[in-house]
Short mmCIF file of C-alpha atoms and ligand atoms in Angstrom, two decimals:
data_model
loop_
_atom_site.label_atom_id
_atom_site.label_comp_id
_atom_site.label_asym_id
_atom_site.label_seq_id
_atom_site.Cartn_x
_atom_site.Cartn_y
_atom_site.Cartn_z
CA MET A 1 27.21 -1.79 0.38
CA THR A 2 28.96 -2.23 -2.98
CA ASN A 3 32.36 -0.75 -3.72
CA ASP A 4 31.36 2.42 -5.63
CA ALA A 5 28.61 3.52 -3.25
CA PRO A 6 30.76 5.52 -0.79
CA VAL A 7 32.18 7.84 -3.48
CA LEU A 8 28.75 9.22 -4.31
CA PRO A 9 27.05 12.00 -2.36
CA SER A 10 24.92 10.55 0.40
CA VAL A 11 21.22 11.35 0.68
CA ASP A 12 18.95 10.68 3.66
CA PRO A 13 15.23 10.54 2.83
CA PHE A 14 14.51 10.37 6.57
CA ALA A 15 16.37 13.66 7.31
CA PRO A 16 14.06 16.24 8.95
CA GLU A 17 14.47 18.64 6.00
CA ALA A 18 13.59 15.86 3.50
CA LEU A 19 10.48 14.97 5.49
CA ALA A 20 9.46 18.62 5.96
CA ASP A 21 9.93 19.77 2.37
CA PRO A 22 10.62 16.91 -0.09
CA THR A 23 10.27 19.21 -3.12
CA GLY A 24 12.88 21.69 -1.83
CA TYR A 25 15.20 18.89 -0.72
CA LEU A 26 15.02 17.17 -4.11
CA ARG A 27 15.51 20.51 -5.90
CA GLN A 28 18.84 20.88 -4.16
CA ILE A 29 19.89 17.29 -4.90
CA ARG A 30 18.92 17.66 -8.57
CA ALA A 31 21.15 20.73 -8.83
CA THR A 32 24.15 19.19 -7.10
CA ALA A 33 24.03 15.38 -7.21
CA PRO A 34 22.38 13.76 -10.24
CA VAL A 35 23.38 10.33 -8.90
CA SER A 36 23.49 9.76 -5.16
CA TRP A 37 23.51 6.95 -2.61
CA MET A 38 20.86 6.47 0.09
CA PRO A 39 22.47 4.38 2.84
CA ALA A 40 19.13 3.96 4.61
CA MET A 41 17.62 2.32 1.52
CA ARG A 42 20.88 0.69 0.32
CA ALA A 43 20.02 2.11 -3.08
CA ASN A 44 20.97 4.83 -5.54
CA LEU A 45 18.78 7.80 -6.38
CA LEU A 46 18.33 9.41 -9.82
CA VAL A 47 16.58 12.78 -10.04
CA ARG A 48 17.05 14.41 -13.46
CA HIS A 49 14.41 14.11 -16.19
CA ALA A 50 16.77 12.69 -18.82
CA ASP A 51 18.23 10.13 -16.42
CA VAL A 52 14.89 9.01 -14.98
CA ALA A 53 13.42 8.69 -18.50
CA ALA A 54 16.44 6.67 -19.68
CA ALA A 55 16.14 4.37 -16.66
CA LEU A 56 12.40 3.82 -17.17
CA LYS A 57 13.02 2.85 -20.80
CA ASP A 58 15.93 0.54 -20.00
CA ASN A 59 14.87 -3.10 -20.10
CA ARG A 60 17.97 -4.14 -18.14
CA LEU A 61 16.14 -2.69 -15.13
CA ALA A 62 13.29 -4.71 -13.62
CA THR A 63 10.62 -3.53 -11.21
CA ALA A 64 12.09 -3.88 -7.76
CA ASN A 65 11.07 -6.72 -5.53
CA LEU A 66 8.00 -5.60 -3.60
CA THR A 67 8.50 -8.33 -1.06
CA GLN A 68 11.68 -6.73 0.37
CA GLY A 69 9.73 -5.65 3.47
CA LEU A 70 8.79 -9.28 4.08
CA ASP A 71 12.41 -10.40 3.58
CA GLN A 72 13.46 -8.37 6.66
CA LEU A 73 11.16 -10.34 9.01
CA SER A 74 12.03 -13.32 11.20
CA GLU A 75 11.65 -16.84 9.78
CA ASP A 76 8.46 -17.45 11.77
CA GLU A 77 6.94 -14.15 10.65
CA GLN A 78 7.87 -14.86 7.05
CA ALA A 79 6.20 -18.28 7.30
CA GLU A 80 3.08 -16.64 8.72
CA LEU A 81 3.03 -14.13 5.86
CA ARG A 82 3.68 -16.70 3.13
CA PRO A 83 0.15 -16.39 1.62
CA VAL A 84 0.45 -12.65 0.97
CA ARG A 85 3.92 -13.15 -0.54
CA GLU A 86 2.50 -15.77 -2.90
CA SER A 87 -0.24 -13.38 -3.95
CA MET A 88 2.20 -10.51 -4.59
CA GLU A 89 4.45 -12.78 -6.62
CA ARG A 90 1.56 -13.15 -9.07
CA TRP A 91 1.09 -9.39 -9.55
CA MET A 92 1.73 -8.30 -13.12
CA GLY A 93 4.93 -6.30 -13.37
CA HIS A 94 6.44 -8.37 -10.59
CA THR A 95 6.55 -11.62 -12.50
CA ASN A 96 8.93 -12.64 -15.28
CA THR A 97 8.73 -10.75 -18.60
CA GLU A 98 6.71 -13.45 -20.33
CA ASP A 99 4.00 -13.47 -17.64
CA HIS A 100 4.03 -9.67 -17.53
CA LEU A 101 3.36 -9.43 -21.27
CA ARG A 102 0.67 -12.11 -21.06
CA PHE A 103 -1.17 -10.05 -18.46
CA GLN A 104 -0.65 -6.73 -20.24
CA HIS A 105 -2.03 -8.24 -23.42
CA LEU A 106 -5.07 -9.55 -21.57
CA LEU A 107 -5.82 -6.32 -19.69
CA LYS A 108 -5.48 -4.25 -22.84
CA ARG A 109 -8.54 -6.15 -24.08
CA TYR A 110 -10.45 -4.50 -21.27
CA PHE A 111 -8.75 -1.07 -20.86
CA THR A 112 -9.88 0.25 -24.24
CA PRO A 113 -10.83 3.85 -25.09
CA SER A 114 -14.44 2.76 -25.52
CA MET A 115 -14.54 1.12 -22.07
CA VAL A 116 -13.06 4.27 -20.51
CA ASN A 117 -15.50 6.52 -22.33
CA GLY A 118 -18.35 4.23 -21.40
CA LEU A 119 -17.54 4.83 -17.72
CA ARG A 120 -17.83 8.64 -18.08
CA PRO A 121 -21.56 8.81 -17.23
CA ARG A 122 -20.97 6.67 -14.13
CA VAL A 123 -18.09 8.95 -13.05
CA ARG A 124 -20.44 11.94 -13.39
CA GLU A 125 -23.20 10.18 -11.49
CA PHE A 126 -20.90 9.18 -8.61
CA THR A 127 -19.37 12.67 -8.41
CA HIS A 128 -22.83 14.24 -8.19
CA GLU A 129 -23.91 11.74 -5.54
CA LEU A 130 -20.87 12.49 -3.39
CA LEU A 131 -21.36 16.26 -3.72
CA ASP A 132 -25.09 15.88 -2.99
CA ALA A 133 -24.17 14.21 0.28
CA ALA A 134 -21.82 17.06 1.25
CA ALA A 135 -23.99 19.93 -0.02
CA PRO A 136 -26.34 20.40 2.99
CA ALA A 137 -23.38 21.03 5.32
CA GLY A 138 -21.57 23.20 2.78
CA ARG A 139 -18.32 21.58 3.84
CA MET A 140 -16.47 18.30 3.45
CA ASP A 141 -13.12 16.64 3.85
CA VAL A 142 -12.13 16.15 0.20
CA VAL A 143 -10.06 13.03 0.96
CA PRO A 144 -12.68 10.70 2.51
CA ASP A 145 -15.77 12.40 1.06
CA LEU A 146 -14.80 12.69 -2.61
CA ALA A 147 -11.26 11.67 -3.59
CA TYR A 148 -11.38 8.10 -2.21
CA PRO A 149 -14.97 7.02 -2.84
CA LEU A 150 -15.00 8.14 -6.49
CA PRO A 151 -12.26 5.82 -7.82
CA ALA A 152 -13.39 3.11 -5.39
CA ASN A 153 -16.85 3.17 -6.93
CA ILE A 154 -15.36 3.01 -10.41
CA ILE A 155 -13.16 0.03 -9.63
CA ALA A 156 -16.09 -1.70 -7.99
CA GLU A 157 -18.04 -1.03 -11.17
CA MET A 158 -15.21 -2.47 -13.29
CA LEU A 159 -15.04 -5.57 -11.14
CA GLY A 160 -18.82 -5.88 -11.09
CA MET A 161 -19.12 -5.67 -7.30
CA PRO A 162 -22.62 -5.08 -5.93
CA ILE A 163 -23.21 -1.51 -4.75
CA GLY A 164 -23.73 -2.50 -1.11
CA ASP A 165 -20.28 -4.11 -0.86
CA ARG A 166 -18.26 -1.09 -1.91
CA GLU A 167 -17.37 0.11 1.58
CA LEU A 168 -15.31 -3.06 1.88
CA LEU A 169 -12.93 -1.83 -0.79
CA ARG A 170 -11.85 1.17 1.22
CA ALA A 171 -10.94 -0.88 4.27
CA TRP A 172 -9.05 -3.47 2.21
CA SER A 173 -7.22 -0.80 0.28
CA ARG A 174 -6.10 1.03 3.45
CA ASP A 175 -4.61 -2.18 4.86
CA ILE A 176 -2.98 -3.19 1.58
CA LEU A 177 -1.14 0.16 1.48
CA ALA A 178 1.28 -1.27 4.07
CA LEU A 179 2.69 -3.64 1.45
CA PHE A 180 4.03 -0.62 -0.45
CA GLN A 181 5.49 1.10 2.60
CA VAL A 182 8.09 0.56 5.28
CA ALA A 183 5.63 -1.08 7.71
CA ASP A 184 5.76 -3.12 10.91
CA VAL A 185 4.73 -6.75 11.14
CA ASP A 186 1.28 -5.98 12.57
CA ARG A 187 0.42 -3.82 9.57
CA MET A 188 1.74 -6.58 7.30
CA ARG A 189 -0.56 -9.05 9.09
CA ALA A 190 -3.52 -6.72 8.54
CA ALA A 191 -2.53 -6.37 4.88
CA GLN A 192 -2.43 -10.14 4.51
CA ARG A 193 -5.85 -10.48 6.13
CA SER A 194 -7.29 -7.93 3.69
CA VAL A 195 -5.63 -9.46 0.61
CA LEU A 196 -6.98 -12.91 1.50
CA GLU A 197 -10.43 -11.55 2.35
CA MET A 198 -10.66 -9.69 -0.93
CA GLN A 199 -9.49 -12.73 -2.89
CA ASP A 200 -12.08 -14.91 -1.16
CA TYR A 201 -14.74 -12.28 -1.77
CA LEU A 202 -13.94 -12.30 -5.50
CA ARG A 203 -14.03 -16.09 -6.02
CA PRO A 204 -17.84 -16.47 -6.03
CA LEU A 205 -18.17 -13.36 -8.25
CA LEU A 206 -15.73 -14.95 -10.70
CA GLU A 207 -17.70 -18.19 -10.57
CA ASP A 208 -20.84 -16.21 -11.39
CA ARG A 209 -19.15 -14.62 -14.48
CA ARG A 210 -18.07 -18.07 -15.69
CA GLN A 211 -21.78 -18.94 -15.85
CA HIS A 212 -23.25 -15.50 -16.62
CA PRO A 213 -20.92 -13.24 -18.63
CA ARG A 214 -21.34 -9.46 -18.25
CA GLU A 215 -19.59 -6.34 -19.49
CA ASP A 216 -17.01 -6.23 -16.72
CA LEU A 217 -13.39 -7.01 -15.97
CA LEU A 218 -14.15 -10.26 -14.14
CA THR A 219 -15.90 -11.51 -17.27
CA VAL A 220 -12.78 -10.73 -19.34
CA PHE A 221 -10.74 -12.71 -16.81
CA ALA A 222 -13.25 -15.59 -16.79
CA SER A 223 -13.13 -15.88 -20.56
CA ALA A 224 -9.29 -15.79 -20.58
CA GLU A 225 -9.35 -18.50 -17.93
CA ARG A 226 -11.55 -20.65 -20.17
CA ASP A 227 -8.98 -20.16 -22.97
CA GLY A 228 -6.21 -21.38 -20.64
CA ILE A 229 -4.50 -17.95 -20.51
CA VAL A 230 -4.80 -17.32 -16.76
CA ASN A 231 -5.77 -19.28 -13.67
CA GLU A 232 -7.99 -18.36 -10.74
CA GLU A 233 -5.12 -17.56 -8.36
CA GLU A 234 -3.60 -15.12 -10.86
CA ILE A 235 -6.98 -13.50 -11.43
CA VAL A 236 -7.81 -12.83 -7.81
CA ALA A 237 -4.25 -11.66 -7.04
CA ASN A 238 -4.28 -9.20 -9.92
CA CYS A 239 -7.71 -7.88 -8.96
CA VAL A 240 -6.16 -6.94 -5.60
CA LEU A 241 -3.37 -5.17 -7.49
CA LEU A 242 -5.88 -3.30 -9.65
CA LEU A 243 -7.90 -2.26 -6.63
CA PHE A 244 -4.80 -0.74 -5.15
CA ALA A 245 -3.21 0.64 -8.34
CA GLY A 246 -6.38 2.40 -9.39
CA HIS A 247 -7.68 3.53 -6.04
CA GLU A 248 -4.98 5.10 -3.89
CA THR A 249 -3.36 6.83 -6.86
CA THR A 250 -6.46 8.40 -8.40
CA ALA A 251 -7.67 9.48 -4.96
CA SER A 252 -4.35 11.20 -4.39
CA LEU A 253 -4.55 12.99 -7.75
CA ILE A 254 -8.02 14.36 -6.99
CA ALA A 255 -7.07 15.53 -3.49
CA SER A 256 -3.81 17.17 -4.55
CA GLY A 257 -5.56 18.74 -7.55
CA VAL A 258 -8.11 20.48 -5.29
CA HIS A 259 -5.27 21.56 -3.02
CA LEU A 260 -3.24 23.00 -5.90
CA LEU A 261 -6.22 24.92 -7.27
CA MET A 262 -7.03 26.47 -3.89
CA ALA A 263 -3.37 27.42 -3.44
CA ASN A 264 -3.22 29.08 -6.88
CA PRO A 265 -6.26 31.38 -7.13
CA ASP A 266 -5.22 32.81 -10.56
CA GLN A 267 -5.16 29.31 -12.08
CA PHE A 268 -8.37 28.39 -10.27
CA ALA A 269 -10.10 31.45 -11.76
CA LEU A 270 -8.72 30.66 -15.22
CA LEU A 271 -10.04 27.09 -15.06
CA LYS A 272 -13.48 28.26 -13.96
CA SER A 273 -13.61 30.67 -16.89
CA GLN A 274 -12.31 28.06 -19.37
CA PRO A 275 -13.43 24.55 -18.31
CA ASP A 276 -12.00 23.13 -21.53
CA LEU A 277 -8.60 23.58 -19.93
CA THR A 278 -9.48 20.78 -17.49
CA PRO A 279 -7.48 18.01 -19.26
CA SER A 280 -4.45 20.29 -19.39
CA ALA A 281 -4.97 21.25 -15.72
CA VAL A 282 -5.04 17.55 -14.79
CA GLU A 283 -1.69 17.02 -16.55
CA GLU A 284 -0.24 19.93 -14.58
CA MET A 285 -1.58 18.44 -11.33
CA MET A 286 0.15 15.18 -12.28
CA ARG A 287 3.40 17.06 -12.92
CA CYS A 288 3.40 19.26 -9.82
CA ASP A 289 2.11 16.79 -7.25
CA GLY A 290 1.54 13.43 -8.94
CA PRO A 291 0.73 10.41 -6.77
CA ALA A 292 3.77 8.34 -7.83
CA GLY A 293 6.70 10.34 -6.41
CA VAL A 294 9.32 7.63 -6.70
CA ILE A 295 9.52 4.35 -8.66
CA SER A 296 12.00 1.64 -7.77
CA ARG A 297 13.97 -0.67 -10.03
CA VAL A 298 16.71 -3.26 -9.78
CA SER A 299 19.46 -3.81 -12.37
CA LEU A 300 19.47 -7.27 -13.93
CA GLU A 301 23.00 -6.77 -15.31
CA PRO A 302 25.67 -4.05 -15.14
CA VAL A 303 24.25 -0.84 -16.57
CA THR A 304 25.55 2.69 -17.19
CA LEU A 305 23.09 5.50 -16.50
CA ALA A 306 23.64 9.21 -15.84
CA GLY A 307 27.32 8.61 -16.65
CA HIS A 308 27.62 6.17 -13.77
CA GLU A 309 28.18 2.43 -13.86
CA PHE A 310 25.88 0.35 -11.66
CA PRO A 311 26.58 -3.33 -10.95
CA ALA A 312 23.97 -6.08 -11.43
CA GLY A 313 21.54 -6.35 -8.54
CA ARG A 314 21.67 -2.65 -7.67
CA HIS A 315 18.50 -1.02 -6.34
CA LEU A 316 17.67 2.31 -7.93
CA TYR A 317 15.05 4.83 -6.90
CA LEU A 318 13.83 7.06 -9.72
CA ALA A 319 12.43 10.32 -8.38
CA ILE A 320 9.59 11.09 -10.78
CA SER A 321 8.59 14.10 -8.67
CA ALA A 322 12.09 15.64 -9.03
CA ALA A 323 12.27 14.85 -12.76
CA ASN A 324 8.87 16.49 -13.25
CA ARG A 325 10.31 19.77 -11.96
CA ASP A 326 13.60 19.65 -13.84
CA PRO A 327 14.36 23.16 -15.20
CA GLU A 328 16.17 21.55 -18.15
CA VAL A 329 12.75 20.42 -19.41
CA PHE A 330 10.15 22.65 -17.75
CA ASP A 331 10.14 26.43 -17.88
CA GLN A 332 9.50 27.86 -14.37
CA PRO A 333 9.16 24.32 -13.04
CA ASP A 334 7.81 25.34 -9.64
CA ARG A 335 4.95 27.32 -11.15
CA PHE A 336 1.53 25.58 -11.37
CA ASP A 337 0.47 26.53 -14.89
CA ILE A 338 -2.67 24.83 -16.21
CA THR A 339 -1.89 25.96 -19.78
CA ARG A 340 1.58 24.37 -19.84
CA LYS A 341 2.39 22.88 -23.24
CA PRO A 342 4.18 20.59 -23.86
CA ASN A 343 3.98 18.88 -20.51
CA ARG A 344 6.30 15.88 -20.63
CA HIS A 345 5.74 14.74 -17.05
CA MET A 346 6.31 11.08 -16.19
CA GLY A 347 3.59 10.73 -13.58
CA PHE A 348 2.21 7.56 -15.20
CA GLY A 349 5.69 6.14 -15.82
CA ILE A 350 7.00 5.43 -19.32
CA GLY A 351 8.21 2.36 -21.15
CA VAL A 352 7.04 -1.22 -20.70
CA PHE A 353 5.41 -0.63 -17.32
CA TYR A 354 3.47 2.47 -18.44
CA CYS A 355 0.27 2.78 -16.42
CA LEU A 356 -2.56 0.72 -17.88
CA GLY A 357 -5.12 2.85 -16.11
CA ALA A 358 -3.78 6.26 -17.24
CA ALA A 359 -6.72 7.02 -19.53
CA LEU A 360 -9.17 5.95 -16.86
CA ALA A 361 -7.52 8.10 -14.18
CA ARG A 362 -7.45 11.10 -16.53
CA THR A 363 -11.14 10.63 -17.31
CA GLU A 364 -12.10 10.34 -13.64
CA ALA A 365 -10.15 13.48 -12.74
CA ASP A 366 -11.48 15.38 -15.78
CA GLU A 367 -15.14 14.69 -14.97
CA CYS A 368 -14.65 15.23 -11.26
CA PHE A 369 -13.00 18.66 -11.62
CA ARG A 370 -15.51 19.89 -14.21
CA ILE A 371 -18.40 19.05 -11.88
CA LEU A 372 -16.67 20.24 -8.72
CA LEU A 373 -15.89 23.66 -10.17
CA THR A 374 -19.40 24.09 -11.51
CA ARG A 375 -21.12 23.05 -8.31
CA CYS A 376 -18.62 24.48 -5.81
CA PRO A 377 -17.07 27.52 -7.52
CA ASP A 378 -16.16 29.11 -4.16
CA ILE A 379 -14.50 26.06 -2.67
CA ARG A 380 -11.90 27.15 -0.09
CA PRO A 381 -9.85 25.67 2.78
CA ALA A 382 -11.72 25.12 6.03
CA GLY A 383 -8.69 24.17 8.11
CA PRO A 384 -5.15 22.92 7.65
CA ALA A 385 -4.54 20.05 5.22
CA GLY A 386 -3.07 16.86 6.70
CA ARG A 387 -0.10 15.44 4.80
CA ILE A 388 1.82 12.27 5.54
CA MET A 389 5.28 11.45 4.31
CA VAL A 390 6.12 7.99 3.06
CA PRO A 391 9.91 7.87 2.59
CA PRO A 392 11.66 7.96 0.26
CA PHE A 393 10.13 11.28 -0.87
CA ASN A 394 6.50 10.18 -1.33
CA ASP A 395 3.86 12.22 0.41
CA HIS A 396 0.13 12.42 0.18
CA LEU A 397 -2.85 14.20 1.67
CA GLU A 398 -4.68 12.43 4.47
CA SER A 399 -7.23 15.17 4.95
CA LEU A 400 -8.29 18.32 3.13
CA PRO A 401 -11.16 20.14 4.88
CA VAL A 402 -12.97 22.59 2.62
CA GLU A 403 -16.11 24.73 2.63
CA PHE A 404 -18.05 25.88 -0.40
C1 LIG B 501 -3.57 9.15 -11.07
C2 LIG B 501 -3.68 7.84 -11.05
C3 LIG B 501 -2.57 6.90 -11.37
C4 LIG B 501 -1.22 7.07 -11.30
C5 LIG B 501 -0.45 8.32 -10.89
C6 LIG B 501 -0.61 5.83 -11.71
C7 LIG B 501 0.75 5.64 -11.80
C8 LIG B 501 1.34 4.52 -12.32
C9 LIG B 501 2.76 4.38 -12.57
C10 LIG B 501 3.81 5.43 -12.29
C11 LIG B 501 2.96 3.14 -13.08
C12 LIG B 501 4.29 2.57 -13.54
C13 LIG B 501 4.97 1.82 -12.43
C14 LIG B 501 6.38 1.41 -12.80
O1 LIG B 501 6.94 1.86 -13.80
O2 LIG B 501 6.95 0.59 -12.03
C15 LIG B 501 1.66 2.48 -13.15
C16 LIG B 501 1.44 1.20 -13.57
C17 LIG B 501 0.21 0.58 -13.54
N1 LIG B 501 -1.00 1.16 -13.25
FE1 LIG B 501 -1.31 3.07 -12.73
N2 LIG B 501 -1.59 4.92 -11.99
C18 LIG B 501 -2.81 5.53 -11.81
C19 LIG B 501 -4.07 4.98 -12.01
C20 LIG B 501 -4.29 3.68 -12.35
C21 LIG B 501 -5.59 3.06 -12.53
C22 LIG B 501 -6.92 3.81 -12.42
C23 LIG B 501 -5.38 1.76 -12.81
C24 LIG B 501 -6.38 0.65 -13.07
C25 LIG B 501 -7.57 0.57 -12.57
C26 LIG B 501 -3.95 1.54 -12.85
C27 LIG B 501 -3.34 0.35 -13.13
C28 LIG B 501 -1.98 0.19 -13.34
C29 LIG B 501 -1.37 -1.08 -13.69
C30 LIG B 501 -2.10 -2.40 -13.87
C31 LIG B 501 0.00 -0.83 -13.82
C32 LIG B 501 1.08 -1.86 -14.16
C33 LIG B 501 1.34 -1.84 -15.65
C34 LIG B 501 2.36 -2.88 -16.06
O3 LIG B 501 3.10 -3.39 -15.18
O4 LIG B 501 2.43 -3.16 -17.24
N3 LIG B 501 -3.32 2.72 -12.58
N4 LIG B 501 0.70 3.35 -12.70
#
């Protein structure tokens, strides 16, 4: 612990009240302790909109080391998990600035408005297919039956994976989740197995695109490889990152969006009567219950934020979910209001690491909700929703049974 840490209020993200009601817990911290210290994470916590925004824009803060979980393991375990560490060290955003910009530049060639728009018909088709499958029963669990398979199908489409192989993505993605959580060594081993399997799965597909270019992301990578911009190891590692970044998050947005609508019948009715409010409703879903609750950073040099001086090497957690309900910025912040304007939420981050897939995620959610509300206008809960907490302060829906 560094010298200034003890003078700050202490916050415990594992406290029963934080696990039971993260929104309420963070509301109280935001009102009383804009900067706090989390002994369990050996890190500071920022919660106010202005402070979180300033931190996200500050290039003296780097994305925190994702391999911290691996660092805690024994020497033998670390040696065993060396391959997954090497893969993660190639993930864009976790490399040095030069490599990060090189990758951003390359991916922006692919993530264009026309590519995103071009995927719209496929998003519609997949949404209809998933609802067709659920229709005879008149019930489904939104999480496995709609929220997960929709973005999985889209990523598979982007990567050019054959239809029959798409189930694989779900299993890989579930295992890879452990790398972003406080997880035990067995889950880390499973994550490594899945990362390596996915990378090996992608190699022949990449080889195919070298010979036979198509309109997909692997072809963009293959052509950049030919120009000497990236190598095969970077490509397969970053495809794993994209699978995860675009899959778990978008699934979470769709599930929490359905949950919010069912919990707010007035807003649900308004959206049904005015479907053109769907983009604005999606922004409000992102604000009220966005998938990225907390983002972590580490200071590269001493930095003053929120009136507090942090030494170099300090870990900071930026509570996006708390900032997105800051009454200094949002009127009636705890109200779900699909007409809210402006809506300056930070659910896709801001600054140099701003989400590359934001337009894609918005498009997927937009199409999905338009179709869902047309086909299932009476959708309602068919049992309790299952939520799991992932400290610090991240939670997401594991199941959401509905009937319609
Ligand atoms: C609702 C869905 C999504 C949410 C909430 C979300 C959230 C975020 C956030 C908060 C960041 C910034 C992380 C930071 O500052 O450290 C980010 C970055 C990123 N996201 Fe997303 N994301 C979503 C969907 C997607 C999709 C669909 C893709 C691609 C298929 C994607 C790809 C990326 C990538 C590659 C980055 C890293 C950008 C960089 O380092 O320059 N995301 N995302």
